[in-house]
Amino acid sequence: MAGGGPSGCATGTPSTGGIVSGTCQGWPKPSWQSVLGNPNDGVRDTPDVSLFAADGLWSHFYPWCRKTWPPFRAGI
C-alpha cells in the first residue's frame, strides 16, 4: 500500500472506506503542507513527519553534524 494521502475523518463518516468522502471531513491542511508539490485539496496529508517534532530538552531538537569521523579521532 502506498504511503501518504489525505488524513482520515476528523468528523463524519466516509461513504467509501479509507477515502475522505460522504459526511467525512478531513483535518484541515496546516500551513507547512501548503507548499509546491502538495495538492491544494484543503485536507491534511499523511505521513506528517517532522524532524523538529521531537520532545527533547525544552521541547525542541537540533541536529548537530560533525565532520570528523570516527568519533574516537575527535576525542569523544
PDB file of N, CA, C and O in Angstrom, chain B, residues numbered from 101:
ATOM      1  N   MET B 101       0.845  -1.176   0.000  1.00  0.00           N
ATOM      2  CA  MET B 101       0.000   0.000   0.000  1.00  0.00           C
ATOM      3  C   MET B 101       0.887   1.236   0.000  1.00  0.00           C
ATOM      4  O   MET B 101       1.858   1.303   0.754  1.00  0.00           O
ATOM      5  N   ALA B 102       0.572   2.188  -0.818  1.00  0.00           N
ATOM      6  CA  ALA B 102       1.353   3.424  -0.901  1.00  0.00           C
ATOM      7  C   ALA B 102       1.110   4.283   0.324  1.00  0.00           C
ATOM      8  O   ALA B 102      -0.009   4.333   0.835  1.00  0.00           O
ATOM      9  N   GLY B 103       2.151   4.965   0.804  1.00  0.00           N
ATOM     10  CA  GLY B 103       2.016   5.846   1.957  1.00  0.00           C
ATOM     11  C   GLY B 103       1.564   7.226   1.534  1.00  0.00           C
ATOM     12  O   GLY B 103       1.620   7.583   0.358  1.00  0.00           O
ATOM     13  N   GLY B 104       1.119   7.990   2.500  1.00  0.00           N
ATOM     14  CA  GLY B 104       0.720   9.368   2.241  1.00  0.00           C
ATOM     15  C   GLY B 104      -0.725   9.477   1.804  1.00  0.00           C
ATOM     16  O   GLY B 104      -1.437   8.477   1.711  1.00  0.00           O
ATOM     17  N   GLY B 105      -1.146  10.689   1.541  1.00  0.00           N
ATOM     18  CA  GLY B 105      -2.513  10.951   1.118  1.00  0.00           C
ATOM     19  C   GLY B 105      -3.277  11.681   2.192  1.00  0.00           C
ATOM     20  O   GLY B 105      -2.728  11.980   3.252  1.00  0.00           O
ATOM     21  N   PRO B 106      -4.564  11.978   1.929  1.00  0.00           N
ATOM     22  CA  PRO B 106      -5.361  12.706   2.901  1.00  0.00           C
ATOM     23  C   PRO B 106      -5.504  11.944   4.211  1.00  0.00           C
ATOM     24  O   PRO B 106      -5.508  10.713   4.229  1.00  0.00           O
ATOM     25  N   SER B 107      -5.620  12.682   5.295  1.00  0.00           N
ATOM     26  CA  SER B 107      -5.799  12.060   6.605  1.00  0.00           C
ATOM     27  C   SER B 107      -7.190  11.464   6.715  1.00  0.00           C
ATOM     28  O   SER B 107      -8.044  11.697   5.859  1.00  0.00           O
ATOM     29  N   GLY B 108      -7.414  10.704   7.759  1.00  0.00           N
ATOM     30  CA  GLY B 108      -8.723  10.110   7.995  1.00  0.00           C
ATOM     31  C   GLY B 108      -9.747  11.163   8.406  1.00  0.00           C
ATOM     32  O   GLY B 108      -9.469  12.361   8.367  1.00  0.00           O
ATOM     33  N   CYS B 109     -10.936  10.704   8.801  1.00  0.00           N
ATOM     34  CA  CYS B 109     -12.020  11.613   9.158  1.00  0.00           C
ATOM     35  C   CYS B 109     -11.762  12.295  10.495  1.00  0.00           C
ATOM     36  O   CYS B 109     -11.432  11.642  11.485  1.00  0.00           O
ATOM     37  N   ALA B 110     -11.915  13.608  10.510  1.00  0.00           N
ATOM     38  CA  ALA B 110     -11.899  14.346  11.768  1.00  0.00           C
ATOM     39  C   ALA B 110     -13.311  14.304  12.340  1.00  0.00           C
ATOM     40  O   ALA B 110     -13.496  14.181  13.550  1.00  0.00           O
ATOM     41  N   THR B 111     -14.307  14.409  11.457  1.00  0.00           N
ATOM     42  CA  THR B 111     -15.716  14.305  11.832  1.00  0.00           C
ATOM     43  C   THR B 111     -16.456  13.599  10.705  1.00  0.00           C
ATOM     44  O   THR B 111     -15.968  13.547   9.576  1.00  0.00           O
ATOM     45  N   GLY B 112     -17.626  13.058  11.005  1.00  0.00           N
ATOM     46  CA  GLY B 112     -18.454  12.423   9.985  1.00  0.00           C
ATOM     47  C   GLY B 112     -18.044  11.000   9.673  1.00  0.00           C
ATOM     48  O   GLY B 112     -17.199  10.419  10.353  1.00  0.00           O
ATOM     49  N   THR B 113     -18.659  10.439   8.624  1.00  0.00           N
ATOM     50  CA  THR B 113     -18.430   9.064   8.213  1.00  0.00           C
ATOM     51  C   THR B 113     -18.155   9.028   6.717  1.00  0.00           C
ATOM     52  O   THR B 113     -18.884   9.649   5.943  1.00  0.00           O
ATOM     53  N   PRO B 114     -17.106   8.303   6.291  1.00  0.00           N
ATOM     54  CA  PRO B 114     -16.840   8.229   4.848  1.00  0.00           C
ATOM     55  C   PRO B 114     -17.857   7.334   4.145  1.00  0.00           C
ATOM     56  O   PRO B 114     -18.313   6.345   4.719  1.00  0.00           O
ATOM     57  N   SER B 115     -18.217   7.677   2.902  1.00  0.00           N
ATOM     58  CA  SER B 115     -19.106   6.812   2.125  1.00  0.00           C
ATOM     59  C   SER B 115     -18.316   5.671   1.497  1.00  0.00           C
ATOM     60  O   SER B 115     -18.885   4.628   1.175  1.00  0.00           O
ATOM     61  N   THR B 116     -17.010   5.859   1.321  1.00  0.00           N
ATOM     62  CA  THR B 116     -16.102   4.827   0.828  1.00  0.00           C
ATOM     63  C   THR B 116     -14.977   4.694   1.841  1.00  0.00           C
ATOM     64  O   THR B 116     -14.306   5.679   2.151  1.00  0.00           O
ATOM     65  N   GLY B 117     -14.761   3.499   2.359  1.00  0.00           N
ATOM     66  CA  GLY B 117     -13.740   3.285   3.377  1.00  0.00           C
ATOM     67  C   GLY B 117     -12.355   3.760   2.958  1.00  0.00           C
ATOM     68  O   GLY B 117     -11.924   3.500   1.834  1.00  0.00           O
ATOM     69  N   GLY B 118     -11.653   4.457   3.855  1.00  0.00           N
ATOM     70  CA  GLY B 118     -10.293   4.902   3.602  1.00  0.00           C
ATOM     71  C   GLY B 118     -10.187   6.137   2.721  1.00  0.00           C
ATOM     72  O   GLY B 118      -9.082   6.552   2.370  1.00  0.00           O
ATOM     73  N   ILE B 119     -11.326   6.735   2.356  1.00  0.00           N
ATOM     74  CA  ILE B 119     -11.319   7.918   1.492  1.00  0.00           C
ATOM     75  C   ILE B 119     -12.124   9.019   2.164  1.00  0.00           C
ATOM     76  O   ILE B 119     -13.212   8.763   2.680  1.00  0.00           O
ATOM     77  N   VAL B 120     -11.605  10.233   2.164  1.00  0.00           N
ATOM     78  CA  VAL B 120     -12.342  11.363   2.722  1.00  0.00           C
ATOM     79  C   VAL B 120     -13.497  11.653   1.766  1.00  0.00           C
ATOM     80  O   VAL B 120     -13.317  12.308   0.739  1.00  0.00           O
ATOM     81  N   SER B 121     -14.692  11.154   2.118  1.00  0.00           N
ATOM     82  CA  SER B 121     -15.876  11.268   1.258  1.00  0.00           C
ATOM     83  C   SER B 121     -17.117  11.226   2.130  1.00  0.00           C
ATOM     84  O   SER B 121     -17.007  11.066   3.346  1.00  0.00           O
ATOM     85  N   GLY B 122     -18.287  11.364   1.540  1.00  0.00           N
ATOM     86  CA  GLY B 122     -19.530  11.346   2.303  1.00  0.00           C
ATOM     87  C   GLY B 122     -19.582  12.522   3.258  1.00  0.00           C
ATOM     88  O   GLY B 122     -19.276  13.651   2.875  1.00  0.00           O
ATOM     89  N   THR B 123     -19.972  12.262   4.515  1.00  0.00           N
ATOM     90  CA  THR B 123     -20.018  13.332   5.515  1.00  0.00           C
ATOM     91  C   THR B 123     -18.680  13.478   6.219  1.00  0.00           C
ATOM     92  O   THR B 123     -18.534  14.297   7.126  1.00  0.00           O
ATOM     93  N   CYS B 124     -17.708  12.682   5.801  1.00  0.00           N
ATOM     94  CA  CYS B 124     -16.370  12.722   6.404  1.00  0.00           C
ATOM     95  C   CYS B 124     -15.694  14.053   6.084  1.00  0.00           C
ATOM     96  O   CYS B 124     -15.681  14.497   4.936  1.00  0.00           O
ATOM     97  N   GLN B 125     -15.145  14.669   7.096  1.00  0.00           N
ATOM     98  CA  GLN B 125     -14.387  15.908   6.933  1.00  0.00           C
ATOM     99  C   GLN B 125     -12.970  15.632   7.403  1.00  0.00           C
ATOM    100  O   GLN B 125     -12.769  15.228   8.548  1.00  0.00           O
ATOM    101  N   GLY B 126     -11.989  15.842   6.543  1.00  0.00           N
ATOM    102  CA  GLY B 126     -10.592  15.627   6.923  1.00  0.00           C
ATOM    103  C   GLY B 126     -10.092  16.726   7.841  1.00  0.00           C
ATOM    104  O   GLY B 126     -10.721  17.775   7.979  1.00  0.00           O
ATOM    105  N   TRP B 127      -8.952  16.473   8.466  1.00  0.00           N
ATOM    106  CA  TRP B 127      -8.314  17.508   9.277  1.00  0.00           C
ATOM    107  C   TRP B 127      -7.845  18.610   8.335  1.00  0.00           C
ATOM    108  O   TRP B 127      -7.379  18.310   7.236  1.00  0.00           O
ATOM    109  N   PRO B 128      -7.956  19.889   8.736  1.00  0.00           N
ATOM    110  CA  PRO B 128      -7.529  20.965   7.841  1.00  0.00           C
ATOM    111  C   PRO B 128      -6.033  20.904   7.547  1.00  0.00           C
ATOM    112  O   PRO B 128      -5.244  20.493   8.397  1.00  0.00           O
ATOM    113  N   LYS B 129      -5.647  21.314   6.339  1.00  0.00           N
ATOM    114  CA  LYS B 129      -4.242  21.288   5.925  1.00  0.00           C
ATOM    115  C   LYS B 129      -3.485  22.404   6.649  1.00  0.00           C
ATOM    116  O   LYS B 129      -3.855  23.572   6.530  1.00  0.00           O
ATOM    117  N   PRO B 130      -2.418  22.056   7.408  1.00  0.00           N
ATOM    118  CA  PRO B 130      -1.616  23.091   8.071  1.00  0.00           C
ATOM    119  C   PRO B 130      -0.792  23.880   7.053  1.00  0.00           C
ATOM    120  O   PRO B 130      -0.551  23.412   5.940  1.00  0.00           O
ATOM    121  N   SER B 131      -0.368  25.068   7.442  1.00  0.00           N
ATOM    122  CA  SER B 131       0.348  25.957   6.521  1.00  0.00           C
ATOM    123  C   SER B 131       1.617  25.323   5.971  1.00  0.00           C
ATOM    124  O   SER B 131       1.962  25.562   4.814  1.00  0.00           O
ATOM    125  N   TRP B 132       2.334  24.509   6.779  1.00  0.00           N
ATOM    126  CA  TRP B 132       3.593  23.929   6.306  1.00  0.00           C
ATOM    127  C   TRP B 132       3.376  22.847   5.250  1.00  0.00           C
ATOM    128  O   TRP B 132       4.335  22.419   4.607  1.00  0.00           O
ATOM    129  N   GLN B 133       2.133  22.396   5.058  1.00  0.00           N
ATOM    130  CA  GLN B 133       1.854  21.437   3.994  1.00  0.00           C
ATOM    131  C   GLN B 133       1.333  22.118   2.730  1.00  0.00           C
ATOM    132  O   GLN B 133       1.076  21.451   1.728  1.00  0.00           O
ATOM    133  N   SER B 134       1.179  23.428   2.773  1.00  0.00           N
ATOM    134  CA  SER B 134       0.706  24.184   1.605  1.00  0.00           C
ATOM    135  C   SER B 134       1.897  24.695   0.811  1.00  0.00           C
ATOM    136  O   SER B 134       2.095  25.903   0.680  1.00  0.00           O
ATOM    137  N   VAL B 135       2.679  23.779   0.287  1.00  0.00           N
ATOM    138  CA  VAL B 135       3.877  24.122  -0.472  1.00  0.00           C
ATOM    139  C   VAL B 135       3.785  23.526  -1.872  1.00  0.00           C
ATOM    140  O   VAL B 135       2.932  22.681  -2.142  1.00  0.00           O
ATOM    141  N   LEU B 136       4.658  23.968  -2.746  1.00  0.00           N
ATOM    142  CA  LEU B 136       4.701  23.467  -4.112  1.00  0.00           C
ATOM    143  C   LEU B 136       4.888  21.947  -4.108  1.00  0.00           C
ATOM    144  O   LEU B 136       5.803  21.432  -3.466  1.00  0.00           O
ATOM    145  N   GLY B 137       4.032  21.247  -4.817  1.00  0.00           N
ATOM    146  CA  GLY B 137       4.133  19.792  -4.901  1.00  0.00           C
ATOM    147  C   GLY B 137       3.055  19.076  -4.108  1.00  0.00           C
ATOM    148  O   GLY B 137       2.740  17.926  -4.414  1.00  0.00           O
ATOM    149  N   ASN B 138       2.476  19.721  -3.092  1.00  0.00           N
ATOM    150  CA  ASN B 138       1.376  19.127  -2.339  1.00  0.00           C
ATOM    151  C   ASN B 138       0.062  19.544  -2.989  1.00  0.00           C
ATOM    152  O   ASN B 138      -0.072  20.694  -3.407  1.00  0.00           O
ATOM    153  N   PRO B 139      -0.919  18.632  -3.085  1.00  0.00           N
ATOM    154  CA  PRO B 139      -2.193  19.006  -3.695  1.00  0.00           C
ATOM    155  C   PRO B 139      -2.919  20.058  -2.862  1.00  0.00           C
ATOM    156  O   PRO B 139      -2.863  20.028  -1.632  1.00  0.00           O
ATOM    157  N   ASN B 140      -3.596  20.983  -3.529  1.00  0.00           N
ATOM    158  CA  ASN B 140      -4.354  22.032  -2.852  1.00  0.00           C
ATOM    159  C   ASN B 140      -5.773  21.525  -2.608  1.00  0.00           C
ATOM    160  O   ASN B 140      -6.733  22.048  -3.174  1.00  0.00           O
ATOM    161  N   ASP B 141      -5.902  20.482  -1.746  1.00  0.00           N
ATOM    162  CA  ASP B 141      -7.202  19.866  -1.505  1.00  0.00           C
ATOM    163  C   ASP B 141      -7.811  20.252  -0.167  1.00  0.00           C
ATOM    164  O   ASP B 141      -8.930  19.839   0.138  1.00  0.00           O
ATOM    165  N   GLY B 142      -7.094  21.041   0.647  1.00  0.00           N
ATOM    166  CA  GLY B 142      -7.644  21.527   1.904  1.00  0.00           C
ATOM    167  C   GLY B 142      -7.604  20.545   3.056  1.00  0.00           C
ATOM    168  O   GLY B 142      -7.981  20.915   4.168  1.00  0.00           O
ATOM    169  N   VAL B 143      -7.158  19.288   2.845  1.00  0.00           N
ATOM    170  CA  VAL B 143      -7.089  18.320   3.942  1.00  0.00           C
ATOM    171  C   VAL B 143      -5.638  17.966   4.246  1.00  0.00           C
ATOM    172  O   VAL B 143      -4.784  17.982   3.360  1.00  0.00           O
ATOM    173  N   ARG B 144      -5.375  17.650   5.494  1.00  0.00           N
ATOM    174  CA  ARG B 144      -4.029  17.316   5.954  1.00  0.00           C
ATOM    175  C   ARG B 144      -3.534  16.049   5.274  1.00  0.00           C
ATOM    176  O   ARG B 144      -4.278  15.077   5.139  1.00  0.00           O
ATOM    177  N   ASP B 145      -2.273  16.061   4.843  1.00  0.00           N
ATOM    178  CA  ASP B 145      -1.672  14.898   4.198  1.00  0.00           C
ATOM    179  C   ASP B 145      -0.864  14.090   5.209  1.00  0.00           C
ATOM    180  O   ASP B 145      -0.273  14.643   6.136  1.00  0.00           O
ATOM    181  N   THR B 146      -0.848  12.764   5.012  1.00  0.00           N
ATOM    182  CA  THR B 146      -0.061  11.893   5.877  1.00  0.00           C
ATOM    183  C   THR B 146       0.890  11.091   5.010  1.00  0.00           C
ATOM    184  O   THR B 146       0.548  10.872   3.848  1.00  0.00           O
ATOM    185  N   PRO B 147       2.026  10.641   5.449  1.00  0.00           N
ATOM    186  CA  PRO B 147       2.509  10.850   6.811  1.00  0.00           C
ATOM    187  C   PRO B 147       2.971  12.285   7.010  1.00  0.00           C
ATOM    188  O   PRO B 147       3.537  12.909   6.113  1.00  0.00           O
ATOM    189  N   ASP B 148       2.716  12.784   8.199  1.00  0.00           N
ATOM    190  CA  ASP B 148       3.094  14.142   8.569  1.00  0.00           C
ATOM    191  C   ASP B 148       4.279  14.008   9.519  1.00  0.00           C
ATOM    192  O   ASP B 148       4.100  13.917  10.734  1.00  0.00           O
ATOM    193  N   VAL B 149       5.475  13.997   8.969  1.00  0.00           N
ATOM    194  CA  VAL B 149       6.678  13.733   9.749  1.00  0.00           C
ATOM    195  C   VAL B 149       7.527  14.991   9.804  1.00  0.00           C
ATOM    196  O   VAL B 149       7.702  15.681   8.799  1.00  0.00           O
ATOM    197  N   SER B 150       8.052  15.281  10.986  1.00  0.00           N
ATOM    198  CA  SER B 150       8.910  16.451  11.140  1.00  0.00           C
ATOM    199  C   SER B 150      10.076  16.107  12.045  1.00  0.00           C
ATOM    200  O   SER B 150       9.888  15.533  13.117  1.00  0.00           O
ATOM    201  N   LEU B 151      11.282  16.458  11.616  1.00  0.00           N
ATOM    202  CA  LEU B 151      12.460  16.264  12.455  1.00  0.00           C
ATOM    203  C   LEU B 151      12.325  17.064  13.742  1.00  0.00           C
ATOM    204  O   LEU B 151      12.773  16.619  14.798  1.00  0.00           O
ATOM    205  N   PHE B 152      11.718  18.230  13.663  1.00  0.00           N
ATOM    206  CA  PHE B 152      11.616  19.105  14.822  1.00  0.00           C
ATOM    207  C   PHE B 152      10.380  18.830  15.671  1.00  0.00           C
ATOM    208  O   PHE B 152       9.993  19.683  16.470  1.00  0.00           O
ATOM    209  N   ALA B 153       9.752  17.670  15.525  1.00  0.00           N
ATOM    210  CA  ALA B 153       8.621  17.295  16.358  1.00  0.00           C
ATOM    211  C   ALA B 153       9.081  16.551  17.609  1.00  0.00           C
ATOM    212  O   ALA B 153       8.250  16.155  18.427  1.00  0.00           O
ATOM    213  N   ALA B 154      10.392  16.355  17.771  1.00  0.00           N
ATOM    214  CA  ALA B 154      10.927  15.616  18.911  1.00  0.00           C
ATOM    215  C   ALA B 154      10.691  16.369  20.210  1.00  0.00           C
ATOM    216  O   ALA B 154      10.694  17.600  20.230  1.00  0.00           O
ATOM    217  N   ASP B 155      10.486  15.631  21.294  1.00  0.00           N
ATOM    218  CA  ASP B 155      10.304  16.236  22.605  1.00  0.00           C
ATOM    219  C   ASP B 155      11.621  16.139  23.367  1.00  0.00           C
ATOM    220  O   ASP B 155      11.733  15.389  24.337  1.00  0.00           O
ATOM    221  N   GLY B 156      12.595  16.889  22.930  1.00  0.00           N
ATOM    222  CA  GLY B 156      13.906  16.892  23.570  1.00  0.00           C
ATOM    223  C   GLY B 156      13.965  17.915  24.687  1.00  0.00           C
ATOM    224  O   GLY B 156      12.936  18.320  25.227  1.00  0.00           O
ATOM    225  N   LEU B 157      15.158  18.325  25.026  1.00  0.00           N
ATOM    226  CA  LEU B 157      15.372  19.331  26.054  1.00  0.00           C
ATOM    227  C   LEU B 157      14.627  20.604  25.672  1.00  0.00           C
ATOM    228  O   LEU B 157      14.795  21.090  24.554  1.00  0.00           O
ATOM    229  N   TRP B 158      13.826  21.148  26.546  1.00  0.00           N
ATOM    230  CA  TRP B 158      12.993  22.336  26.313  1.00  0.00           C
ATOM    231  C   TRP B 158      12.014  22.124  25.158  1.00  0.00           C
ATOM    232  O   TRP B 158      11.641  23.085  24.486  1.00  0.00           O
ATOM    233  N   SER B 159      11.597  20.893  24.922  1.00  0.00           N
ATOM    234  CA  SER B 159      10.612  20.528  23.890  1.00  0.00           C
ATOM    235  C   SER B 159      11.031  20.903  22.477  1.00  0.00           C
ATOM    236  O   SER B 159      10.187  21.263  21.657  1.00  0.00           O
ATOM    237  N   HIS B 160      12.322  20.824  22.185  1.00  0.00           N
ATOM    238  CA  HIS B 160      12.784  21.038  20.817  1.00  0.00           C
ATOM    239  C   HIS B 160      14.012  20.177  20.552  1.00  0.00           C
ATOM    240  O   HIS B 160      14.563  19.562  21.465  1.00  0.00           O
ATOM    241  N   PHE B 161      14.428  20.141  19.306  1.00  0.00           N
ATOM    242  CA  PHE B 161      15.521  19.280  18.882  1.00  0.00           C
ATOM    243  C   PHE B 161      16.351  20.006  17.846  1.00  0.00           C
ATOM    244  O   PHE B 161      15.806  20.660  16.957  1.00  0.00           O
ATOM    245  N   TYR B 162      17.660  19.900  17.952  1.00  0.00           N
ATOM    246  CA  TYR B 162      18.565  20.488  16.967  1.00  0.00           C
ATOM    247  C   TYR B 162      19.465  19.401  16.389  1.00  0.00           C
ATOM    248  O   TYR B 162      20.067  18.640  17.146  1.00  0.00           O
ATOM    249  N   PRO B 163      19.569  19.313  15.073  1.00  0.00           N
ATOM    250  CA  PRO B 163      20.549  18.380  14.506  1.00  0.00           C
ATOM    251  C   PRO B 163      21.946  18.951  14.700  1.00  0.00           C
ATOM    252  O   PRO B 163      22.139  20.165  14.627  1.00  0.00           O
ATOM    253  N   TRP B 164      22.910  18.089  14.945  1.00  0.00           N
ATOM    254  CA  TRP B 164      24.282  18.529  15.149  1.00  0.00           C
ATOM    255  C   TRP B 164      25.178  17.621  14.321  1.00  0.00           C
ATOM    256  O   TRP B 164      25.214  16.411  14.541  1.00  0.00           O
ATOM    257  N   CYS B 165      25.883  18.186  13.393  1.00  0.00           N
ATOM    258  CA  CYS B 165      26.721  17.403  12.490  1.00  0.00           C
ATOM    259  C   CYS B 165      28.194  17.650  12.798  1.00  0.00           C
ATOM    260  O   CYS B 165      28.592  18.763  13.145  1.00  0.00           O
ATOM    261  N   ARG B 166      28.991  16.597  12.667  1.00  0.00           N
ATOM    262  CA  ARG B 166      30.438  16.707  12.854  1.00  0.00           C
ATOM    263  C   ARG B 166      31.126  16.223  11.595  1.00  0.00           C
ATOM    264  O   ARG B 166      30.687  15.265  10.959  1.00  0.00           O
ATOM    265  N   LYS B 167      32.192  16.886  11.246  1.00  0.00           N
ATOM    266  CA  LYS B 167      32.945  16.479  10.069  1.00  0.00           C
ATOM    267  C   LYS B 167      33.882  15.318  10.397  1.00  0.00           C
ATOM    268  O   LYS B 167      34.122  14.454   9.554  1.00  0.00           O
ATOM    269  N   THR B 168      34.406  15.297  11.605  1.00  0.00           N
ATOM    270  CA  THR B 168      35.384  14.286  11.992  1.00  0.00           C
ATOM    271  C   THR B 168      34.712  12.937  12.221  1.00  0.00           C
ATOM    272  O   THR B 168      33.722  12.846  12.946  1.00  0.00           O
ATOM    273  N   TRP B 169      35.250  11.895  11.602  1.00  0.00           N
ATOM    274  CA  TRP B 169      34.742  10.535  11.792  1.00  0.00           C
ATOM    275  C   TRP B 169      35.912   9.585  11.690  1.00  0.00           C
ATOM    276  O   TRP B 169      36.751   9.828  10.822  1.00  0.00           O
ATOM    277  N   PRO B 170      36.062   8.586  12.431  1.00  0.00           N
ATOM    278  CA  PRO B 170      35.197   8.118  13.512  1.00  0.00           C
ATOM    279  C   PRO B 170      35.325   8.992  14.761  1.00  0.00           C
ATOM    280  O   PRO B 170      36.284   9.752  14.893  1.00  0.00           O
ATOM    281  N   PRO B 171      34.344   8.881  15.691  1.00  0.00           N
ATOM    282  CA  PRO B 171      34.308   9.758  16.864  1.00  0.00           C
ATOM    283  C   PRO B 171      35.573   9.713  17.728  1.00  0.00           C
ATOM    284  O   PRO B 171      35.938  10.728  18.320  1.00  0.00           O
ATOM    285  N   PHE B 172      36.256   8.551  17.813  1.00  0.00           N
ATOM    286  CA  PHE B 172      37.439   8.482  18.685  1.00  0.00           C
ATOM    287  C   PHE B 172      38.555   9.396  18.187  1.00  0.00           C
ATOM    288  O   PHE B 172      39.415   9.793  18.973  1.00  0.00           O
ATOM    289  N   ARG B 173      38.559   9.734  16.913  1.00  0.00           N
ATOM    290  CA  ARG B 173      39.580  10.639  16.383  1.00  0.00           C
ATOM    291  C   ARG B 173      39.308  12.077  16.812  1.00  0.00           C
ATOM    292  O   ARG B 173      40.211  12.914  16.799  1.00  0.00           O
ATOM    293  N   ALA B 174      38.054  12.365  17.194  1.00  0.00           N
ATOM    294  CA  ALA B 174      37.705  13.716  17.630  1.00  0.00           C
ATOM    295  C   ALA B 174      37.870  13.869  19.133  1.00  0.00           C
ATOM    296  O   ALA B 174      37.592  14.937  19.679  1.00  0.00           O
ATOM    297  N   GLY B 175      38.316  12.821  19.806  1.00  0.00           N
ATOM    298  CA  GLY B 175      38.489  12.877  21.252  1.00  0.00           C
ATOM    299  C   GLY B 175      37.192  12.722  22.018  1.00  0.00           C
ATOM    300  O   GLY B 175      37.099  13.122  23.179  1.00  0.00           O
ATOM    301  N   ILE B 176      36.181  12.137  21.367  1.00  0.00           N
ATOM    302  CA  ILE B 176      34.888  11.952  22.039  1.00  0.00           C
ATOM    303  C   ILE B 176      34.886  10.616  22.750  1.00  0.00           C
ATOM    304  O   ILE B 176      33.894  10.255  23.383  1.00  0.00           O
TER     305      ILE B 176
END
